[in-house]
mmCIF file of C-alpha atoms in Angstrom:
data_model
loop_
_atom_site.group_PDB
_atom_site.id
_atom_site.type_symbol
_atom_site.label_atom_id
_atom_site.label_comp_id
_atom_site.label_asym_id
_atom_site.label_seq_id
_atom_site.Cartn_x
_atom_site.Cartn_y
_atom_site.Cartn_z
ATOM 1 C CA MET A 276 6.270 20.808 3.336
ATOM 2 C CA ASN A 277 3.148 21.042 1.185
ATOM 3 C CA ILE A 278 3.019 19.077 -2.059
ATOM 4 C CA HIS A 279 0.122 18.602 -4.414
ATOM 5 C CA PRO A 280 -0.078 15.442 -6.534
ATOM 6 C CA THR A 281 -3.323 14.988 -8.457
ATOM 7 C CA GLU A 282 -3.912 11.661 -6.674
ATOM 8 C CA PRO A 283 -2.361 9.587 -3.862
ATOM 9 C CA LEU A 284 0.922 8.006 -4.955
ATOM 10 C CA LEU A 285 3.048 5.092 -3.824
ATOM 11 C CA VAL A 286 6.596 5.447 -5.131
ATOM 12 C CA ILE A 287 8.913 2.442 -4.883
ATOM 13 C CA GLY A 288 12.633 3.124 -4.942
ATOM 14 C CA ASP A 289 15.699 1.185 -6.077
ATOM 15 C CA ILE A 290 15.083 -2.561 -5.716
ATOM 16 C CA HIS A 291 18.380 -3.937 -7.030
ATOM 17 C CA GLY A 292 17.397 -7.580 -7.182
ATOM 18 C CA LYS A 293 16.035 -7.865 -3.636
ATOM 19 C CA TYR A 294 13.110 -10.132 -4.470
ATOM 20 C CA ASP A 295 12.209 -11.160 -0.910
ATOM 21 C CA ILE A 296 11.936 -7.532 0.202
ATOM 22 C CA LEU A 297 10.121 -6.575 -2.995
ATOM 23 C CA CYS A 298 7.416 -9.140 -2.190
ATOM 24 C CA LYS A 299 6.744 -7.331 1.111
ATOM 25 C CA VAL A 300 6.525 -3.999 -0.714
ATOM 26 C CA LEU A 301 4.132 -5.388 -3.319
ATOM 27 C CA ASP A 302 1.891 -6.869 -0.614
ATOM 28 C CA HIS A 303 1.626 -3.374 0.833
ATOM 29 C CA ALA A 304 0.988 -1.883 -2.609
ATOM 30 C CA ASN A 305 -1.763 -4.427 -3.272
ATOM 31 C CA ASN A 306 -3.456 -3.502 -0.009
ATOM 32 C CA LEU A 307 -3.295 0.235 -0.736
ATOM 33 C CA ASN A 308 -4.423 -0.114 -4.357
ATOM 34 C CA ILE A 309 -3.376 3.398 -5.362
ATOM 35 C CA LYS A 310 -1.265 4.768 -8.206
ATOM 36 C CA THR A 311 2.113 3.038 -7.971
ATOM 37 C CA ILE A 312 5.338 4.208 -9.580
ATOM 38 C CA PHE A 313 8.652 2.352 -9.692
ATOM 39 C CA SER A 314 11.471 4.877 -9.797
ATOM 40 C CA GLY A 315 13.995 2.608 -11.538
ATOM 41 C CA ASP A 316 16.902 0.236 -10.831
ATOM 42 C CA VAL A 317 14.815 -2.870 -10.367
ATOM 43 C CA ILE A 318 17.794 -5.014 -11.342
ATOM 44 C CA ASP A 319 21.477 -5.732 -10.542
ATOM 45 C CA ARG A 320 23.599 -6.188 -7.409
ATOM 46 C CA GLY A 321 21.022 -8.233 -5.495
ATOM 47 C CA PRO A 322 20.482 -11.997 -5.915
ATOM 48 C CA ASP A 323 17.217 -12.127 -7.885
ATOM 49 C CA SER A 324 17.068 -9.583 -10.693
ATOM 50 C CA LEU A 325 15.089 -11.790 -13.074
ATOM 51 C CA LYS A 326 12.504 -12.636 -10.400
ATOM 52 C CA CYS A 327 12.157 -8.927 -9.614
ATOM 53 C CA LEU A 328 11.425 -8.138 -13.253
ATOM 54 C CA GLN A 329 8.838 -10.916 -13.330
ATOM 55 C CA ALA A 330 7.253 -9.662 -10.090
ATOM 56 C CA ILE A 331 6.832 -6.077 -11.262
ATOM 57 C CA GLY A 332 5.585 -7.351 -14.626
ATOM 58 C CA LYS A 333 2.876 -9.361 -12.892
ATOM 59 C CA PHE A 334 2.040 -6.450 -10.584
ATOM 60 C CA ARG A 335 1.748 -4.113 -13.564
ATOM 61 C CA LYS A 336 -0.579 -6.575 -15.311
ATOM 62 C CA ASP A 337 -2.814 -6.682 -12.214
ATOM 63 C CA HIS A 338 -2.585 -2.893 -11.783
ATOM 64 C CA PRO A 339 -2.597 -1.364 -15.295
ATOM 65 C CA ASN A 340 -2.128 2.200 -14.045
ATOM 66 C CA THR A 341 1.317 1.336 -12.663
ATOM 67 C CA GLU A 342 4.164 3.465 -14.020
ATOM 68 C CA LEU A 343 7.759 2.387 -14.629
ATOM 69 C CA CYS A 344 10.514 5.004 -14.624
ATOM 70 C CA LEU A 345 13.727 3.914 -16.310
ATOM 71 C CA GLY A 346 16.810 3.640 -14.122
ATOM 72 C CA ASN A 347 20.391 3.714 -15.353
ATOM 73 C CA HIS A 348 20.663 -0.038 -14.711
ATOM 74 C CA GLU A 349 17.682 -0.748 -16.957
ATOM 75 C CA GLN A 350 19.213 1.532 -19.568
ATOM 76 C CA MET A 351 22.437 -0.494 -19.509
ATOM 77 C CA MET A 352 20.430 -3.709 -19.783
ATOM 78 C CA PHE A 353 18.341 -2.606 -22.750
ATOM 79 C CA LEU A 354 21.342 -1.319 -24.681
ATOM 80 C CA ALA A 355 23.411 -4.416 -23.894
ATOM 81 C CA LEU A 356 20.577 -6.534 -25.290
ATOM 82 C CA SER A 357 20.111 -4.303 -28.344
ATOM 83 C CA ASP A 358 21.615 -4.268 -31.811
ATOM 84 C CA THR A 359 22.842 -0.681 -31.557
ATOM 85 C CA GLY A 360 26.416 0.506 -31.838
ATOM 86 C CA TYR A 361 26.511 0.905 -28.062
ATOM 87 C CA LYS A 362 25.856 -2.780 -27.389
ATOM 88 C CA GLU A 363 29.411 -3.775 -26.427
ATOM 89 C CA TYR A 364 30.067 -0.629 -24.402
ATOM 90 C CA ALA A 365 26.765 -0.936 -22.546
ATOM 91 C CA ASN A 366 27.416 -4.589 -21.788
ATOM 92 C CA SER A 367 30.871 -3.853 -20.378
ATOM 93 C CA ILE A 368 29.682 -1.146 -17.988
ATOM 94 C CA TRP A 369 26.620 -3.227 -17.106
ATOM 95 C CA LEU A 370 28.858 -6.112 -16.016
ATOM 96 C CA TYR A 371 31.009 -3.671 -14.041
ATOM 97 C CA ASN A 372 27.951 -2.191 -12.302
ATOM 98 C CA GLY A 373 26.287 -5.365 -11.052
ATOM 99 C CA GLY A 374 25.086 -7.019 -14.232
ATOM 100 C CA SER A 375 27.093 -10.234 -13.875
ATOM 101 C CA TRP A 376 23.830 -12.161 -13.404
ATOM 102 C CA SER A 377 23.215 -11.556 -17.120
ATOM 103 C CA ILE A 378 26.189 -13.667 -18.271
ATOM 104 C CA ASN A 379 24.843 -16.526 -20.436
ATOM 105 C CA ASN A 380 21.365 -15.350 -19.476
ATOM 106 C CA HIS A 381 20.413 -12.922 -22.255
ATOM 107 C CA ASP A 382 17.823 -15.278 -23.742
ATOM 108 C CA ASN A 383 15.997 -15.648 -20.406
ATOM 109 C CA ILE A 384 16.077 -11.901 -19.862
ATOM 110 C CA ASN A 385 14.667 -11.196 -23.314
ATOM 111 C CA GLN A 386 11.948 -13.818 -22.811
ATOM 112 C CA THR A 387 10.969 -12.237 -19.488
ATOM 113 C CA LEU A 388 10.875 -8.723 -20.950
ATOM 114 C CA THR A 389 8.645 -9.954 -23.777
ATOM 115 C CA ALA A 390 6.372 -12.161 -21.653
ATOM 116 C CA TYR A 391 5.718 -9.411 -19.095
ATOM 117 C CA ASN A 392 5.527 -6.519 -21.560
ATOM 118 C CA LEU A 393 8.580 -4.809 -20.082
ATOM 119 C CA GLY A 394 10.306 -3.611 -23.246
ATOM 120 C CA ILE A 395 12.001 -0.226 -23.178
ATOM 121 C CA ASP A 396 8.921 1.519 -24.629
ATOM 122 C CA ASN A 397 7.048 0.623 -21.428
ATOM 123 C CA TRP A 398 9.489 2.600 -19.268
ATOM 124 C CA SER A 399 9.225 6.376 -18.959
ATOM 125 C CA ASN A 400 11.844 9.087 -18.556
ATOM 126 C CA TYR A 401 9.860 10.454 -15.618
ATOM 127 C CA TYR A 402 6.352 10.629 -14.184
ATOM 128 C CA GLN A 403 4.557 13.760 -13.036
ATOM 129 C CA SER A 404 1.456 14.177 -10.902
ATOM 130 C CA GLY A 405 0.550 17.758 -10.070
ATOM 131 C CA ASP A 406 3.703 19.412 -8.747
ATOM 132 C CA VAL A 407 5.420 16.074 -7.980
ATOM 133 C CA ILE A 408 8.042 14.795 -10.438
ATOM 134 C CA ILE A 409 9.423 11.266 -10.098
ATOM 135 C CA VAL A 410 12.674 10.603 -11.938
ATOM 136 C CA HIS A 411 15.415 8.091 -11.303
ATOM 137 C CA GLY A 412 18.523 10.250 -11.045
ATOM 138 C CA GLY A 413 17.312 13.827 -10.843
ATOM 139 C CA ILE A 414 17.496 17.161 -12.662
ATOM 140 C CA PRO A 415 20.126 19.921 -12.774
ATOM 141 C CA TYR A 416 19.770 22.048 -9.661
ATOM 142 C CA GLY A 417 18.235 25.491 -10.032
ATOM 143 C CA ILE A 418 17.642 25.647 -13.796
ATOM 144 C CA ASN A 419 14.416 27.163 -15.123
ATOM 145 C CA LYS A 420 11.272 25.147 -15.760
ATOM 146 C CA LYS A 421 11.638 25.090 -19.531
ATOM 147 C CA ALA A 422 15.192 23.798 -19.244
ATOM 148 C CA VAL A 423 14.079 21.098 -16.783
ATOM 149 C CA TYR A 424 11.560 19.638 -19.229
ATOM 150 C CA ARG A 425 14.078 19.842 -22.046
ATOM 151 C CA PHE A 426 16.524 17.911 -19.850
ATOM 152 C CA LEU A 427 13.881 15.288 -19.038
ATOM 153 C CA LYS A 428 13.345 14.635 -22.753
ATOM 154 C CA ASN A 429 16.881 13.313 -23.165
ATOM 155 C CA SER A 430 16.623 9.953 -24.954
ATOM 156 C CA LYS A 431 16.303 6.725 -22.985
ATOM 157 C CA THR A 432 19.020 5.245 -25.199
ATOM 158 C CA ASN A 433 21.493 8.136 -24.860
ATOM 159 C CA ILE A 434 23.953 6.351 -22.578
ATOM 160 C CA PRO A 435 26.712 8.532 -21.088
ATOM 161 C CA LEU A 436 30.234 7.744 -22.277
ATOM 162 C CA ASN A 437 32.059 9.342 -19.320
ATOM 163 C CA ASP A 438 31.452 10.888 -15.892
ATOM 164 C CA ARG A 439 30.899 14.354 -17.326
ATOM 165 C CA GLU A 440 28.224 13.138 -19.726
ATOM 166 C CA SER A 441 26.477 11.274 -16.891
ATOM 167 C CA GLU A 442 25.603 14.652 -15.380
ATOM 168 C CA ASP A 443 23.636 15.459 -18.551
ATOM 169 C CA HIS A 444 21.194 12.552 -18.264
ATOM 170 C CA TRP A 445 18.215 12.202 -15.894
ATOM 171 C CA ALA A 446 18.977 8.516 -15.176
ATOM 172 C CA TRP A 447 22.612 9.152 -14.187
ATOM 173 C CA ILE A 448 22.904 12.693 -12.816
ATOM 174 C CA ARG A 449 24.213 13.153 -9.273
ATOM 175 C CA SER A 450 26.473 16.094 -8.444
ATOM 176 C CA ARG A 451 24.561 18.673 -10.513
ATOM 177 C CA PHE A 452 21.373 17.584 -8.735
ATOM 178 C CA LEU A 453 22.453 16.997 -5.134
ATOM 179 C CA MET A 454 23.682 20.572 -4.648
ATOM 180 C CA GLY A 455 20.756 21.502 -2.422
ATOM 181 C CA ASP A 456 17.369 20.523 -1.070
ATOM 182 C CA THR A 457 15.095 22.509 -3.415
ATOM 183 C CA PRO A 458 16.185 21.741 -6.992
ATOM 184 C CA MET A 459 13.083 23.073 -8.794
ATOM 185 C CA LYS A 460 10.999 25.956 -7.509
ATOM 186 C CA GLY A 461 7.308 25.106 -7.168
ATOM 187 C CA HIS A 462 7.881 21.369 -7.638
ATOM 188 C CA TYR A 463 8.805 18.389 -5.495
ATOM 189 C CA ILE A 464 11.254 15.792 -6.854
ATOM 190 C CA ILE A 465 11.192 12.131 -5.767
ATOM 191 C CA HIS A 466 14.305 10.261 -6.891
ATOM 192 C CA GLY A 467 16.574 7.293 -6.288
ATOM 193 C CA HIS A 468 20.048 6.512 -7.645
ATOM 194 C CA SER A 469 22.052 8.017 -4.746
ATOM 195 C CA ALA A 470 22.059 5.507 -1.904
ATOM 196 C CA PHE A 471 25.145 7.079 -0.307
ATOM 197 C CA GLU A 472 23.080 10.242 0.295
ATOM 198 C CA PHE A 473 19.985 8.509 1.683
ATOM 199 C CA THR A 474 18.931 9.733 5.139
ATOM 200 C CA GLY A 475 15.391 8.416 5.435
ATOM 201 C CA ILE A 476 14.094 11.961 5.895
ATOM 202 C CA PRO A 477 12.325 13.875 3.080
ATOM 203 C CA LYS A 478 13.908 17.239 2.305
ATOM 204 C CA ASP A 479 12.048 20.468 1.589
ATOM 205 C CA GLY A 480 12.100 20.092 -2.191
ATOM 206 C CA ARG A 481 13.111 16.506 -2.861
ATOM 207 C CA CYS A 482 13.025 13.028 -1.377
ATOM 208 C CA ASN A 483 15.706 10.390 -1.945
ATOM 209 C CA ILE A 484 14.127 6.915 -1.808
ATOM 210 C CA ASP A 485 17.237 4.859 -2.646
ATOM 211 C CA ALA A 486 17.639 2.799 0.543
ATOM 212 C CA SER A 487 19.632 0.078 -1.201
ATOM 213 C CA HIS A 488 22.677 0.548 1.059
ATOM 214 C CA LYS A 489 20.665 -0.153 4.234
ATOM 215 C CA PRO A 490 20.090 -2.705 2.656
ATOM 216 C CA GLY A 491 16.431 -2.267 1.867
ATOM 217 C CA ILE A 492 13.858 -0.680 -0.406
ATOM 218 C CA GLY A 493 12.637 2.858 0.179
ATOM 219 C CA VAL A 494 8.940 3.538 -0.367
ATOM 220 C CA ALA A 495 7.256 6.956 -0.371
ATOM 221 C CA LEU A 496 3.539 7.418 0.249
ATOM 222 C CA VAL A 497 2.427 10.804 -1.066
ATOM 223 C CA GLU A 498 -1.040 11.953 -0.066
ATOM 224 C CA GLY A 499 -2.809 14.739 1.773
ATOM 225 C CA GLY A 500 -0.117 17.281 0.957
ATOM 226 C CA SER A 501 2.648 15.326 2.692
ATOM 227 C CA ILE A 502 5.115 12.502 2.118
ATOM 228 C CA GLN A 503 5.750 9.510 4.360
ATOM 229 C CA LEU A 504 8.971 7.591 3.742
ATOM 230 C CA SER A 505 9.367 3.959 4.845
ATOM 231 C CA ILE A 506 12.194 1.449 4.541
ATOM 232 C CA TYR A 507 11.409 -2.214 3.897
ATOM 233 C CA SER A 508 14.064 -4.757 4.847
#
């Protein structure tokens, strides 16, 4: 394995409300003081989603070069809190997928997003450094480079309405991506979203950092042409 980011990277995987573990990860990130990217799914399922949002907001304020990649759980949250036509649908699937902490809590969530500058415009579809692409769900396996970047431009607010449509969005895709270990020739993909497939071992062309079923938080350190994957618990 030989990957070439333009700078050392620390990539933090699916957090899912695990505030106590997140604090350990952020202590490590503070000590390293290198480019840090959150790959999405900060919220839901765990006990402390709001505190996790506040923690990454504070970390981002202290480390302005931090990048946030939007996860499907953040997408559900933003649309459920919005005034779009998808509000009710997004809220229903958000509640089904671990968003019950949001019941009677929308005002506090909105206040946190505003206070910590975490509105949807501050979250990216993906982040790229050299030949390393960080995206929450993934990309379609084996398509050409031009098609990959077209896929990655899919709107942050384009929420899938069924399982088939979920395969057409970078925050939700699974089966079209997990078909093999080298999804994009000449590039290395770091992703979360698929805890059931997590092994703790980087593959030749991609690295799954969703350790949320362990339960824990997966963290990838990318430097010197290699990737080191750790699990915090």
